[in-house]
Structure formats: structure tokens, C-alpha cells
XYZ file of C-alpha atoms in Angstrom:
657
model
C -87.984 133.330 161.015
C -86.987 130.780 158.373
C -87.001 127.115 159.393
C -85.170 124.202 157.794
C -88.167 122.128 156.787
C -90.081 125.058 155.317
C -87.186 126.126 153.083
C -86.384 122.548 152.053
C -90.050 121.858 151.277
C -90.204 125.039 149.185
C -87.083 124.018 147.247
C -88.372 120.551 146.428
C -91.820 121.940 145.623
C -90.173 124.260 143.129
C -88.293 121.359 141.529
C -91.620 119.524 141.354
C -93.115 122.564 139.637
C -90.335 122.363 137.050
C -91.389 118.783 136.322
C -94.918 120.046 135.681
C -93.724 122.923 133.477
C -91.591 120.552 131.385
C -94.449 118.060 131.155
C -96.840 120.833 130.109
C -94.367 122.098 127.500
C -94.160 118.641 125.950
C -97.946 118.350 125.747
C -98.485 121.651 123.927
C -99.707 121.377 120.355
C -97.549 122.937 117.603
C -100.031 125.837 117.386
C -99.928 126.497 121.137
C -96.164 126.123 121.176
C -95.838 128.630 118.360
C -97.427 131.362 120.474
C -94.711 131.189 123.120
C -91.756 129.839 121.119
C -90.822 133.353 120.052
C -89.345 133.925 123.494
C -88.302 130.385 124.446
C -85.076 130.482 122.420
C -83.765 133.871 123.692
C -84.686 132.956 127.275
C -83.059 129.536 126.984
C -79.809 131.265 125.961
C -79.936 132.911 129.392
C -78.880 129.543 130.815
C -75.485 131.253 130.489
C -76.448 133.134 133.674
C -75.806 130.464 136.291
C -75.375 130.772 140.045
C -72.043 132.413 139.191
C -74.092 135.311 137.803
C -76.758 135.205 140.490
C -74.404 134.975 143.485
C -70.828 135.201 142.209
C -71.021 138.477 140.274
C -71.717 140.385 143.481
C -68.797 138.693 145.234
C -66.582 139.400 142.221
C -67.620 143.073 142.261
C -66.677 143.452 145.953
C -63.065 142.659 144.993
C -62.588 143.884 141.420
C -65.304 146.499 140.847
C -66.507 146.384 137.221
C -64.272 143.486 136.120
C -67.295 141.178 136.375
C -68.811 142.898 133.315
C -66.180 141.293 131.070
C -67.978 137.963 131.485
C -71.010 139.473 129.707
C -69.287 141.557 127.036
C -68.199 138.433 125.137
C -71.724 136.943 124.880
C -73.181 140.303 123.831
C -70.582 140.562 121.050
C -71.203 136.973 119.896
C -75.020 136.975 119.951
C -75.571 140.665 119.213
C -72.899 141.321 116.583
C -71.746 137.940 115.256
C -75.112 136.477 114.281
C -73.840 135.489 110.775
C -71.366 133.185 112.516
C -74.089 131.684 114.714
C -76.363 131.204 111.701
C -73.555 129.467 109.819
C -72.947 127.066 112.703
C -76.678 126.295 112.984
C -76.932 125.703 109.230
C -73.988 123.291 109.267
C -75.297 121.485 112.342
C -78.717 120.923 110.785
C -77.286 119.739 107.468
C -74.942 117.273 109.186
C -77.377 116.149 111.922
C -74.942 117.393 114.559
C -75.773 116.413 118.147
C -73.119 118.252 120.220
C -70.049 120.485 120.123
C -67.864 117.346 119.997
C -69.870 116.070 117.043
C -69.538 119.431 115.266
C -65.758 119.645 115.549
C -65.326 115.943 114.800
C -67.534 116.224 111.689
C -65.421 119.055 110.276
C -62.167 117.107 110.561
C -63.191 114.138 108.447
C -65.833 112.883 110.890
C -62.894 111.836 113.032
C -63.748 109.678 116.017
C -60.492 110.671 117.721
C -61.259 114.390 117.381
C -64.796 113.961 118.722
C -63.570 111.875 121.672
C -60.873 114.440 122.506
C -63.412 117.272 122.478
C -65.799 115.232 124.643
C -63.107 114.535 127.255
C -62.032 118.193 127.373
C -65.667 119.277 127.701
C -66.194 116.909 130.635
C -62.965 118.001 132.352
C -63.881 121.652 131.879
C -67.531 121.277 132.886
C -67.181 119.266 136.102
C -65.712 122.268 138.015
C -68.544 124.430 136.658
C -71.184 121.961 137.851
C -69.392 121.803 141.202
C -69.646 125.603 141.315
C -73.440 125.297 141.145
C -73.464 122.760 143.981
C -71.233 125.017 146.069
C -73.502 128.001 145.430
C -76.572 126.029 146.482
C -74.866 124.681 149.599
C -73.674 128.176 150.564
C -77.110 129.700 149.972
C -78.733 127.032 152.147
C -76.142 127.621 154.846
C -76.951 131.336 154.699
C -80.739 131.043 154.744
C -80.733 128.323 157.438
C -78.084 129.893 159.644
C -80.471 130.285 162.571
C -81.864 126.750 162.551
C -79.582 123.811 161.766
C -81.831 120.907 162.827
C -82.206 119.517 159.308
C -78.509 119.546 158.483
C -77.734 117.329 161.487
C -79.590 114.348 159.948
C -77.080 111.835 158.457
C -76.981 111.665 154.621
C -80.384 113.387 154.210
C -78.936 116.421 155.962
C -76.273 116.699 153.243
C -78.231 119.218 151.186
C -75.672 119.324 148.375
C -75.992 115.559 147.928
C -79.790 115.757 147.917
C -79.752 118.570 145.344
C -77.250 116.576 143.258
C -79.511 113.525 143.154
C -82.664 115.577 142.494
C -81.098 117.386 139.541
C -79.694 114.125 138.153
C -83.169 112.559 138.280
C -84.704 115.585 136.527
C -82.042 115.493 133.798
C -82.654 111.771 133.252
C -86.443 112.100 133.106
C -86.588 115.013 130.688
C -83.283 114.783 128.829
C -83.008 111.099 127.917
C -86.412 110.080 126.659
C -85.410 109.338 123.060
C -82.215 108.139 121.420
C -82.398 110.807 118.692
C -80.205 113.553 120.142
C -81.248 116.017 117.419
C -84.952 115.823 118.289
C -86.098 119.024 119.981
C -86.838 118.707 123.698
C -89.621 121.261 123.955
C -90.529 120.478 127.557
C -86.982 120.848 128.829
C -86.486 124.141 126.965
C -89.841 125.365 128.272
C -88.643 124.705 131.831
C -85.268 126.375 131.177
C -86.996 129.491 129.806
C -89.273 129.605 132.858
C -86.237 129.389 135.146
C -84.626 132.291 133.279
C -87.649 134.437 134.116
C -87.654 133.325 137.763
C -83.987 134.134 138.376
C -84.257 137.522 136.641
C -87.337 138.563 138.633
C -85.781 137.349 141.900
C -82.521 139.237 141.331
C -84.275 142.452 140.301
C -86.564 142.213 143.344
C -83.577 141.783 145.661
C -81.732 144.656 143.993
C -84.703 147.008 144.223
C -85.286 146.073 147.887
C -81.663 146.707 148.841
C -81.240 149.895 146.790
C -84.536 151.644 147.515
C -85.855 150.054 150.724
C -82.901 149.137 152.925
C -80.917 152.134 151.660
C -81.499 155.393 149.886
C -79.169 155.657 146.824
C -77.631 158.902 148.083
C -77.283 157.531 151.603
C -75.643 154.376 150.230
C -73.008 156.402 148.387
C -72.407 158.610 151.439
C -71.908 155.589 153.734
C -69.788 153.791 151.148
C -67.298 156.658 151.207
C -66.842 155.997 154.941
C -66.373 152.222 154.572
C -62.767 151.226 153.702
C -63.756 147.975 151.957
C -66.330 149.779 149.788
C -63.872 152.551 148.927
C -61.261 149.950 147.982
C -63.733 148.186 145.672
C -64.906 151.418 144.021
C -61.351 152.675 143.486
C -60.124 149.386 142.023
C -58.692 149.969 138.563
C -59.208 146.996 136.206
C -56.174 145.854 134.223
C -56.847 145.954 130.499
C -55.097 142.616 129.948
C -57.201 140.730 132.472
C -60.397 142.388 131.264
C -59.758 141.518 127.609
C -58.775 137.995 128.628
C -62.150 137.472 130.313
C -63.929 138.981 127.296
C -62.206 136.441 125.026
C -63.025 133.571 127.394
C -66.691 134.559 127.608
C -66.873 135.051 123.817
C -65.702 131.459 123.389
C -67.839 130.130 126.246
C -71.182 131.356 124.879
C -70.661 129.106 121.851
C -68.424 126.273 123.091
C -69.842 125.382 126.512
C -71.757 122.116 125.974
C -75.030 123.517 127.319
C -74.726 126.714 125.259
C -74.098 124.807 122.039
C -77.055 122.588 122.877
C -79.569 125.401 123.431
C -78.255 127.779 120.748
C -77.608 125.253 117.960
C -79.178 121.832 118.577
C -82.444 123.240 119.991
C -82.768 126.026 117.427
C -85.972 125.704 115.399
C -85.935 128.707 113.044
C -83.815 131.592 111.816
C -86.250 134.093 113.320
C -85.221 132.815 116.767
C -81.683 134.074 116.151
C -82.950 137.456 114.971
C -85.034 137.876 118.112
C -82.241 136.675 120.403
C -79.928 139.271 118.868
C -81.569 142.034 120.907
C -83.448 140.178 123.650
C -80.503 138.200 125.044
C -78.169 141.237 125.429
C -81.078 143.088 127.064
C -81.465 140.205 129.524
C -77.751 140.343 130.406
C -77.951 144.087 131.032
C -81.055 143.710 133.207
C -79.680 140.963 135.437
C -76.525 142.998 136.130
C -78.118 146.384 136.886
C -78.079 145.946 140.666
C -74.776 144.061 141.051
C -72.719 147.093 142.134
C -75.408 148.484 144.529
C -75.803 145.070 146.208
C -72.018 144.692 146.501
C -71.662 148.132 148.113
C -74.626 147.526 150.433
C -73.110 144.241 151.575
C -69.734 145.831 152.317
C -71.501 148.567 154.308
C -73.842 146.259 156.229
C -71.619 143.340 157.217
C -68.263 143.482 159.008
C -65.432 142.374 156.734
C -65.409 138.550 156.534
C -68.597 138.066 158.578
C -70.618 136.973 155.513
C -69.397 135.357 152.307
C -69.518 138.172 149.736
C -70.925 135.732 147.158
C -74.009 135.463 149.382
C -74.702 139.215 149.792
C -77.711 139.026 147.447
C -79.357 136.558 149.863
C -77.949 137.777 153.178
C -79.140 141.378 152.709
C -82.895 140.575 152.436
C -82.518 138.332 155.502
C -80.791 141.173 157.348
C -83.499 143.570 156.153
C -86.257 141.443 157.695
C -87.844 140.221 154.456
C -88.282 136.433 154.852
C -90.550 135.979 151.825
C -88.148 137.896 149.597
C -85.297 135.827 151.035
C -87.030 132.608 149.987
C -87.738 134.139 146.581
C -84.050 134.985 146.147
C -83.075 131.483 147.252
C -85.429 130.022 144.626
C -83.909 132.360 142.028
C -80.460 131.008 142.850
C -81.828 127.469 142.698
C -83.232 128.238 139.226
C -79.875 129.546 138.042
C -78.094 126.410 139.254
C -80.582 123.723 138.235
C -81.059 124.984 134.669
C -77.323 124.911 134.043
C -76.709 121.537 135.671
C -79.575 119.749 133.927
C -78.838 120.923 130.378
C -75.072 120.580 130.863
C -75.488 116.992 132.034
C -77.764 116.172 129.097
C -75.245 117.626 126.613
C -72.278 115.894 128.266
C -74.092 112.559 128.439
C -74.763 112.712 124.684
C -71.062 113.339 124.020
C -69.912 110.655 126.439
C -72.208 108.037 124.916
C -71.861 108.990 121.240
C -68.168 109.799 121.048
C -66.536 107.564 123.666
C -68.688 104.628 124.780
C -70.511 103.772 121.528
C -67.331 103.585 119.391
C -65.703 101.271 121.938
C -68.765 99.023 122.006
C -69.061 98.969 118.217
C -65.433 98.068 117.652
C -65.268 95.383 120.328
C -68.650 93.698 120.084
C -70.042 94.569 116.673
C -71.080 91.027 115.833
C -72.804 90.351 119.149
C -74.961 93.475 118.715
C -75.906 92.747 115.135
C -79.658 92.979 114.674
C -80.321 94.284 118.187
C -82.010 97.563 119.097
C -79.253 100.045 119.896
C -81.615 102.818 121.015
C -82.292 101.277 124.422
C -78.567 100.853 125.026
C -77.991 104.523 124.155
C -80.615 105.736 126.623
C -79.251 103.585 129.452
C -75.723 104.768 128.699
C -76.752 108.431 128.796
C -78.658 107.997 132.052
C -75.668 106.341 133.663
C -73.423 109.111 132.302
C -75.588 111.808 133.905
C -75.320 110.225 137.342
C -71.575 109.640 136.882
C -70.983 113.294 135.935
C -73.033 114.527 138.894
C -71.112 112.278 141.291
C -67.784 113.602 139.945
C -69.015 117.170 140.384
C -70.162 116.407 143.926
C -66.739 115.104 144.955
C -65.039 118.049 143.244
C -67.334 120.350 145.223
C -66.228 118.599 148.422
C -62.591 119.289 147.512
C -63.147 122.994 146.788
C -63.035 124.226 150.356
C -63.650 127.980 150.614
C -62.797 128.934 147.026
C -64.852 131.849 145.673
C -67.298 131.189 142.823
C -65.710 133.420 140.161
C -62.257 131.730 140.099
C -63.924 128.326 139.628
C -65.968 129.635 136.711
C -62.963 131.268 135.046
C -60.976 128.037 135.418
C -63.755 126.184 133.605
C -63.987 128.863 130.892
C -60.235 128.596 130.268
C -60.519 124.820 129.816
C -63.389 125.099 127.331
C -61.485 127.811 125.435
C -58.991 125.127 124.383
C -61.624 124.024 121.849
C -61.605 127.474 120.214
C -58.695 127.076 117.740
C -60.106 123.813 116.359
C -63.658 125.239 116.311
C -62.959 128.576 114.634
C -60.314 126.964 112.425
C -63.031 124.561 111.274
C -65.056 127.513 109.973
C -62.238 129.645 108.580
C -59.316 127.433 107.465
C -59.869 124.658 104.934
C -56.323 123.318 105.418
C -56.901 122.234 109.052
C -56.683 118.500 109.738
C -57.723 116.077 112.455
C -54.092 115.615 113.492
C -53.688 119.360 113.945
C -56.951 119.690 115.882
C -56.080 116.856 118.284
C -52.499 118.031 118.772
C -53.545 121.611 119.436
C -56.235 120.660 121.945
C -53.972 118.244 123.845
C -51.125 120.767 124.073
C -53.539 123.490 125.161
C -55.141 121.350 127.866
C -51.735 120.246 129.148
C -50.747 123.911 129.538
C -54.107 124.680 131.176
C -53.514 121.921 133.727
C -49.985 123.139 134.477
C -50.589 126.894 134.590
C -54.149 127.145 135.928
C -55.606 123.917 137.311
C -52.671 122.737 139.458
C -51.984 126.200 140.965
C -55.622 126.315 142.155
C -54.783 123.432 144.523
C -51.045 123.927 145.157
C -51.353 126.989 147.388
C -52.950 124.917 150.168
C -49.730 123.160 151.284
C -46.056 123.962 151.761
C -44.767 121.748 148.941
C -47.215 123.313 146.524
C -46.243 126.839 147.529
C -42.557 125.997 146.982
C -43.366 124.653 143.513
C -45.248 127.834 142.636
C -42.427 130.050 143.894
C -39.379 128.150 142.610
C -40.666 125.794 139.917
C -40.197 122.004 139.635
C -36.735 120.870 140.805
C -35.937 124.501 141.538
C -36.077 125.501 137.845
C -37.558 128.989 138.124
C -38.089 129.278 134.371
C -40.762 126.569 134.717
C -42.768 128.193 137.500
C -46.441 127.398 136.697
C -47.545 131.021 137.039
C -44.428 132.652 135.535
C -43.226 130.481 132.643
C -39.841 131.673 131.316
C -40.088 134.781 133.458
C -43.440 135.934 132.061
C -44.786 138.523 134.513
C -48.559 138.544 134.010
C -51.669 138.096 136.176
C -52.250 134.334 136.757
C -55.392 134.056 134.605
C -53.958 136.027 131.679
C -50.672 134.106 131.950
C -52.347 130.683 131.808
C -54.785 131.564 129.033
C -52.113 133.237 126.894
C -49.648 130.335 127.102
C -52.246 127.602 126.631
C -54.018 129.201 123.659
C -50.788 130.339 121.978
C -49.279 126.842 122.057
C -52.662 125.370 121.118
C -52.832 127.486 117.943
C -49.174 126.833 117.114
C -49.564 123.052 117.395
C -52.824 123.154 115.408
C -51.247 125.033 112.505
C -47.935 123.145 112.378
C -49.466 119.675 112.632
C -52.113 120.545 110.039
C -49.413 121.679 107.613
C -47.301 118.590 108.293
C -49.389 116.432 105.936
C -52.038 116.799 103.262
C -55.706 116.450 104.314
C -57.360 113.123 103.548
C -60.178 112.930 101.002
C -62.899 113.035 103.674
C -61.152 115.968 105.409
C -61.127 117.858 102.102
C -64.807 117.120 101.517
C -65.812 118.246 105.008
C -63.491 121.234 104.777
C -65.247 122.367 101.596
C -68.623 122.019 103.334
C -67.576 124.007 106.407
C -65.462 126.607 104.552
C -67.236 127.353 101.252
C -65.103 128.210 98.237
C -66.018 130.378 95.260
C -63.654 128.408 93.016
C -64.941 125.938 90.443
C -65.097 122.352 91.697
C -62.212 119.988 90.971
C -63.114 116.389 90.284
C -62.029 114.186 93.197
C -59.723 111.266 92.494
C -61.616 108.180 93.586
C -62.159 104.764 92.104
C -65.413 103.710 90.460
C -67.880 103.609 93.353
C -69.120 100.053 93.888
C -70.302 97.990 96.836
C -72.128 94.712 97.341
C -73.966 95.987 100.426
C -77.693 95.742 99.740
C -80.593 98.041 100.508
C -81.831 95.495 103.058
C -78.428 95.518 104.827
C -78.536 99.276 105.182
C -82.172 99.421 106.259
C -81.578 96.793 108.971
C -78.537 98.671 110.270
C -80.349 102.012 110.439
C -83.325 100.416 112.226
C -81.054 99.342 115.095
C -80.429 102.999 115.952
C -83.611 104.918 115.137
C -86.285 102.203 115.142
C -87.930 100.186 112.373
C -90.956 102.468 111.896
C -88.974 105.671 111.450
C -86.495 103.871 109.173
C -89.285 102.583 106.944
C -90.877 106.029 106.620
C -87.532 107.672 105.920
C -86.555 105.170 103.231
C -89.962 105.528 101.567
C -89.539 109.309 101.531
C -86.042 108.893 100.073
C -87.329 106.636 97.287
C -90.133 109.066 96.474
C -87.850 112.115 96.376
C -85.365 110.299 94.119
C -88.089 108.810 91.883
C -86.782 105.298 92.355
C -87.810 101.968 93.809
C -85.700 100.450 96.577
C -85.393 96.714 96.011
C -84.197 94.921 99.205
C -81.681 92.736 97.333
C -80.353 95.523 95.097
C -76.877 97.007 95.716
C -77.012 100.356 97.522
C -75.772 103.454 95.715
C -73.734 106.166 97.393
C -76.760 108.474 97.806
C -78.602 105.872 99.877
C -75.448 105.207 101.878
C -75.120 108.905 102.721
C -78.812 109.087 103.595
C -78.425 106.151 105.997
C -75.321 107.648 107.586
C -77.157 110.906 108.208
C -80.078 109.087 109.844
C -77.758 107.205 112.188
C -75.923 110.470 112.963
C -79.118 111.869 114.494
C -78.809 109.182 117.162
C -75.079 108.684 117.775
C -73.375 111.606 116.034
C -71.536 112.070 112.737
C -68.253 110.437 113.759
C -69.844 107.305 115.220
C -72.282 106.993 112.303
C -69.303 106.920 109.948
C -67.844 104.116 112.058
C -71.116 102.161 111.872
C -71.252 102.421 108.086
C -67.593 101.465 107.734
C -68.232 98.343 109.835
C -71.140 97.464 107.557
C -69.005 97.924 104.440
C -66.146 95.997 106.032
C -68.205 92.797 105.784
C -68.014 93.027 101.987
C -64.509 94.480 101.555
C -61.010 93.210 102.216
C -60.035 95.483 105.113
C -61.103 98.258 107.444
C -58.971 100.723 105.469
C -60.711 99.735 102.236
C -64.114 100.151 103.880
C -63.279 103.668 105.070
C -61.863 104.524 101.640
C -65.086 103.375 100.001
C -67.159 105.432 102.434
C -64.998 108.523 101.951
C -65.252 108.130 98.183
C -69.039 108.173 98.486
C -68.797 111.484 100.355
C -66.500 112.857 97.668
C -68.845 111.722 94.897
C -71.881 113.327 96.537
C -69.995 116.545 97.232
C -68.635 116.750 93.686
C -72.108 116.269 92.214
C -73.488 119.067 94.409
C -70.650 121.406 93.422
C -71.155 120.703 89.714
C -74.869 121.506 90.047
C -74.183 124.668 92.076
C -71.577 125.871 89.576
C -74.014 125.319 86.715
C -76.718 127.296 88.525
C -74.282 130.102 89.333
C -73.328 130.468 85.664
C -76.705 129.831 84.039
C -77.360 133.571 83.597
C -74.100 134.082 81.697
C -74.919 131.065 79.511
C -78.345 132.434 78.636
C -76.810 135.824 77.809
C -74.330 134.202 75.412
């Protein structure tokens, strides 16, 4: 028999073990780390498999048979077949000192602060339901495993297990995700813990599947009994609709790259190209392994429990309990805890970086730049990110409280659809040089507005009479504006919402981008993100000149990354350029770009551009002139690189002549 205190103690002991694993991972020497790093990256990608995978896939399969597989086809296609795309993104991120998905998209569109902030807000809006899904899964699993003994849950506040798990995960994320201001510095301990959790949840799920399939049931007996169970027959005979299936494939294809945590582990935490090569086969293999027993567990649950007696999302835990295997039940519970905690911790770290770098820092810089002059900005960044983590967890907790009895899969798909609104701007950044910041912002805002109207609101409207009337007859009785049947479109709700939101998103992105010519910095960044084989064209910019000194720049950089690191970096710069940096000498554009890149490692590309423009503004007539000067420096650097590359590309022909 499982008792409250024993299960709770086991859960918190496991979280304590994660602290130790992360601490141990941080203390490993580079040589020791190299022995295990070969598998850290592929296993960290498995953070994609959250409690939705661990619990929700079984529940999904009880209703829609093999539809759940669509959520894994997209990631297999992206990681297994589209590795050149992933390598390109990693290469760009490293060269630009990218810290997040918001930073990446913002950097492409002229290092636009508005673009980065828009992406950050959409990422937060789309991720909060997903974090709430993890809290709901943990609360449901605790309710299932403690169903016979509810003494603990009766204690005020402490008995609110979801709240306790929320606070514990927030503390873990703060301790191991916000130790340094440099958001591009690899967090080996955290990734070590995430990889360990990937192993735990895989072993736990396979153990539960083997127990149910070969111990509780015989495979032939299971099939024979399933044919006599109406619910099982209904699930097995369900015929997936091709539209819905392809829609989920597209959403999952976007999610594996655009979810904040996935971008963080696959791009920011990447250490070598060999990691991508290894992940190309190991990650798809992991996805196949963790889904092998989904259908057998779903069928066994439908056979064992009367319809509605047990939440189908909890079959993977309820079946070992029913089969009299308490130790396996605790193991499965810990596996679910691993799936949830890994996602929540890394997601919160990634979101906190975006919230601080792309929303809070720009506001602080613009409003109180003088008062912060000369002060250490690193400490402020860390405090901001820690506060952001707790704020995000609190929002997710209250969203979880509002969910009611919603199944796990619909919550996850809602979140995927929100994150997919970043896809046109993201893939356009890599494929279309003509895209602009105005187009990216317009497309994302239109797409999110349609997502809210066609998917988010309907998820709450069906709980009251007024909401049901709106869904059936549209606002003010205008049936053409029904949220789930716009202009008479007769499609499944998910496909309908995704199709309308992404179609209008792409349309707005293209039209607004074509409405005006890209700025000089947008052209420069566009050439970096979308390489051209054409010969370089000299940019039209004035003679580059500034009265900002080397000392001014060094002092500014030190505020964000520390005096010691700044000194070492500037010395390395001087040595590589065979020059001597005199403190009172005017800074050239190469030093300015070097400083901007250093600051970007702490606060992102868009905010670092703002910092440098504020520095230049002291010595120029206006903010516009400062930004023009900064953009001209980018254009000058880019033109010089292109001239050199063109010369190298044609040196063989020249020698032949």
C-alpha cells in the first residue's frame, strides 16, 4: 500500500538527487565531460517528451488511435532529415551570440527590439499553457497514486501538491539556470540533469509497458479481450483524418525548433557539429522507443477499467497500481515527474532570458540609462531572470487551476499552435532576404489574434451558455464569424484554427515586407542569414566616424560581462588585429562590432544594439543619427567580408589567367 508521506518523500528525494546530478555535472573536468557529452546532446533533445508524452499519449490513443504519432513525425523529420537546416541555425546563432529564439528572429530583422519583444511575448503566451499541462499531469498522477490515503492532501497550503511542485521546480530553475549573466555560456550541470531525466522517463515507461503487456496480460489475450470491449474496439477502429494528422505533423515540426526550451537545448547549448550528427539517429530512436507500448497500455486500460472510472491519461500509472506492483508504480510516478520537471525548468530558464533581455532590459535602458551608467548590469540581469522564473511559474499555476478536467493533449496542441505563429518569420528569416521587421511583427500579431479567436477562446467558451451560443451563432449572431467555422469553413477545430491563423500570418508577413524597402541593417542581416552567390554591392553609407573612445566602449562592455572578461577580450582583439588599443583613441567600427557582440552574449543581439546606440547618442545629434552610425558600421564590416570572400572564391581563376 502506498502512503502519502512515502510518495512525497520519494518525490522530493528525487528532486534533491537532480540537484546533486547537476552539481556533479558542473564539477566535471573538460576531459571527464568529453566522455559522456557524446550522449548528453541527443538525450537533452528528448526534453521534447514531456508529461504529455509520458501520460497524455496513452489518453490520446484511447480516443484517436494512432493520431498521437503525428506529434513525433515532425521532430523525426526535422532532426533526422533536415539536419542542414539545424546546422545553419546553430552556425548563425554562434556567430551572432544568439541567446534565445526571440533573439534569433530579432537579429535577422535588423536586430529589431520590437521583433524580439513580440516573439518573447508570444513565446510566453504559448508556453504558459504547456507549463500548466505539466502541473496538471503531476497533480493527476499524485491523485492517482495517493487515491487510497488522502491524509497529506488535507493539510492547508502544504497539502496543495501542485503548488509545492511549482515552487520546488522554480527554485531548481533559479539555482541552476541563473548563475551567470552570460546567456550563451553552456550550462553543463543543467544539461547533465536533463539528460539523466530523459533516461529515467524512458526506462520507467518501458518498464510499465513491459509489465502491462507481458505480465498483467498476454499479448494474444489482450487482443482477444479488446475485441469484446466496446471502448477498445472503437479506439482501434478509429480512422484518422489526413487533414488533422498532417496539421499535427506541421505543428510538431515547428515545435521541435521554435519552442523556447527546444531552441535552448538544440541551438544555444550545442557544443559541436558531431552532436548534431549523433542526434540525427539517436533522437528518432528515442522517440520510437518511448512510444512502443502506448497502444498496448491504452488497450489494457480500456479493458481493465470501466469507462470513465479512471482518467485515461493516467492509465500508465493506474495499471501497475491495479496489478499490485507498488514499487513499479512509484517508479512510473518518478518517470512522469522527470518528464514534467525537465520541461518546466528549461522552459522557465529560456523564457526568463527572453523576458529580461527583450522586454525588461530595453525599458530600463531607455528610461534610466544615465542613472545606471557605470554600474554592474550583470547582477540586475540575474535578479530579473530569477523574478521572471517565479512569475512564469505563478501564471502557469493559476492557469492550471482554471483548466478543470481538460485532457492533456488538447492543452499541448493549443500551445503548439501558438508557437507555430513564429514559423513564418523564422523560416522566412532563413529563406527570404526581402523580409522586414514590419512584416515579421505584422504577421505574428495577425496570426496570434486569429489563434486567440479560433482556438484559445473556444477552449473556454464551451463551459457556459453564452459561450456556446457564440460558438454556434457567432458574435452578434453573425454566423460567418463563428470562431470554429469562419466564413462557413467546415473543418475540424484544430485544423481550422491553424489553417486560418498561419495563412493570414504568412499573407501579412509578405505584404507588409513588400510595402517598403528593407533598411540598411535589415539588408546586412538578411545577407548574413540568407547567403547570396552574387558579387557584393558597395553599401551607401557616409564616411564612418565617431568620437566615442576605446575607454568609453570598454567601460560600457564591463557593465554587462564584468571587468576581467572585458579586459581579456579586448586584449585578445588587439592581438588578433595586430594593433594597440589606446584608451583615449577613437574606436573604429571593428571594435564597435566586437563590443556589441560581447554585450549580446549577456542581453541578446537586439538589446546590445540598443546599448551601443545609447553610447553613440552621447556624441551624436540624435537617436536616429546614432542608429544610422551603428548600422553603417555593420554595413562596412559586412561589405569588407564579402569583398574578401569574393576574392577568395575567384583566386583560382585569377591564377589560371
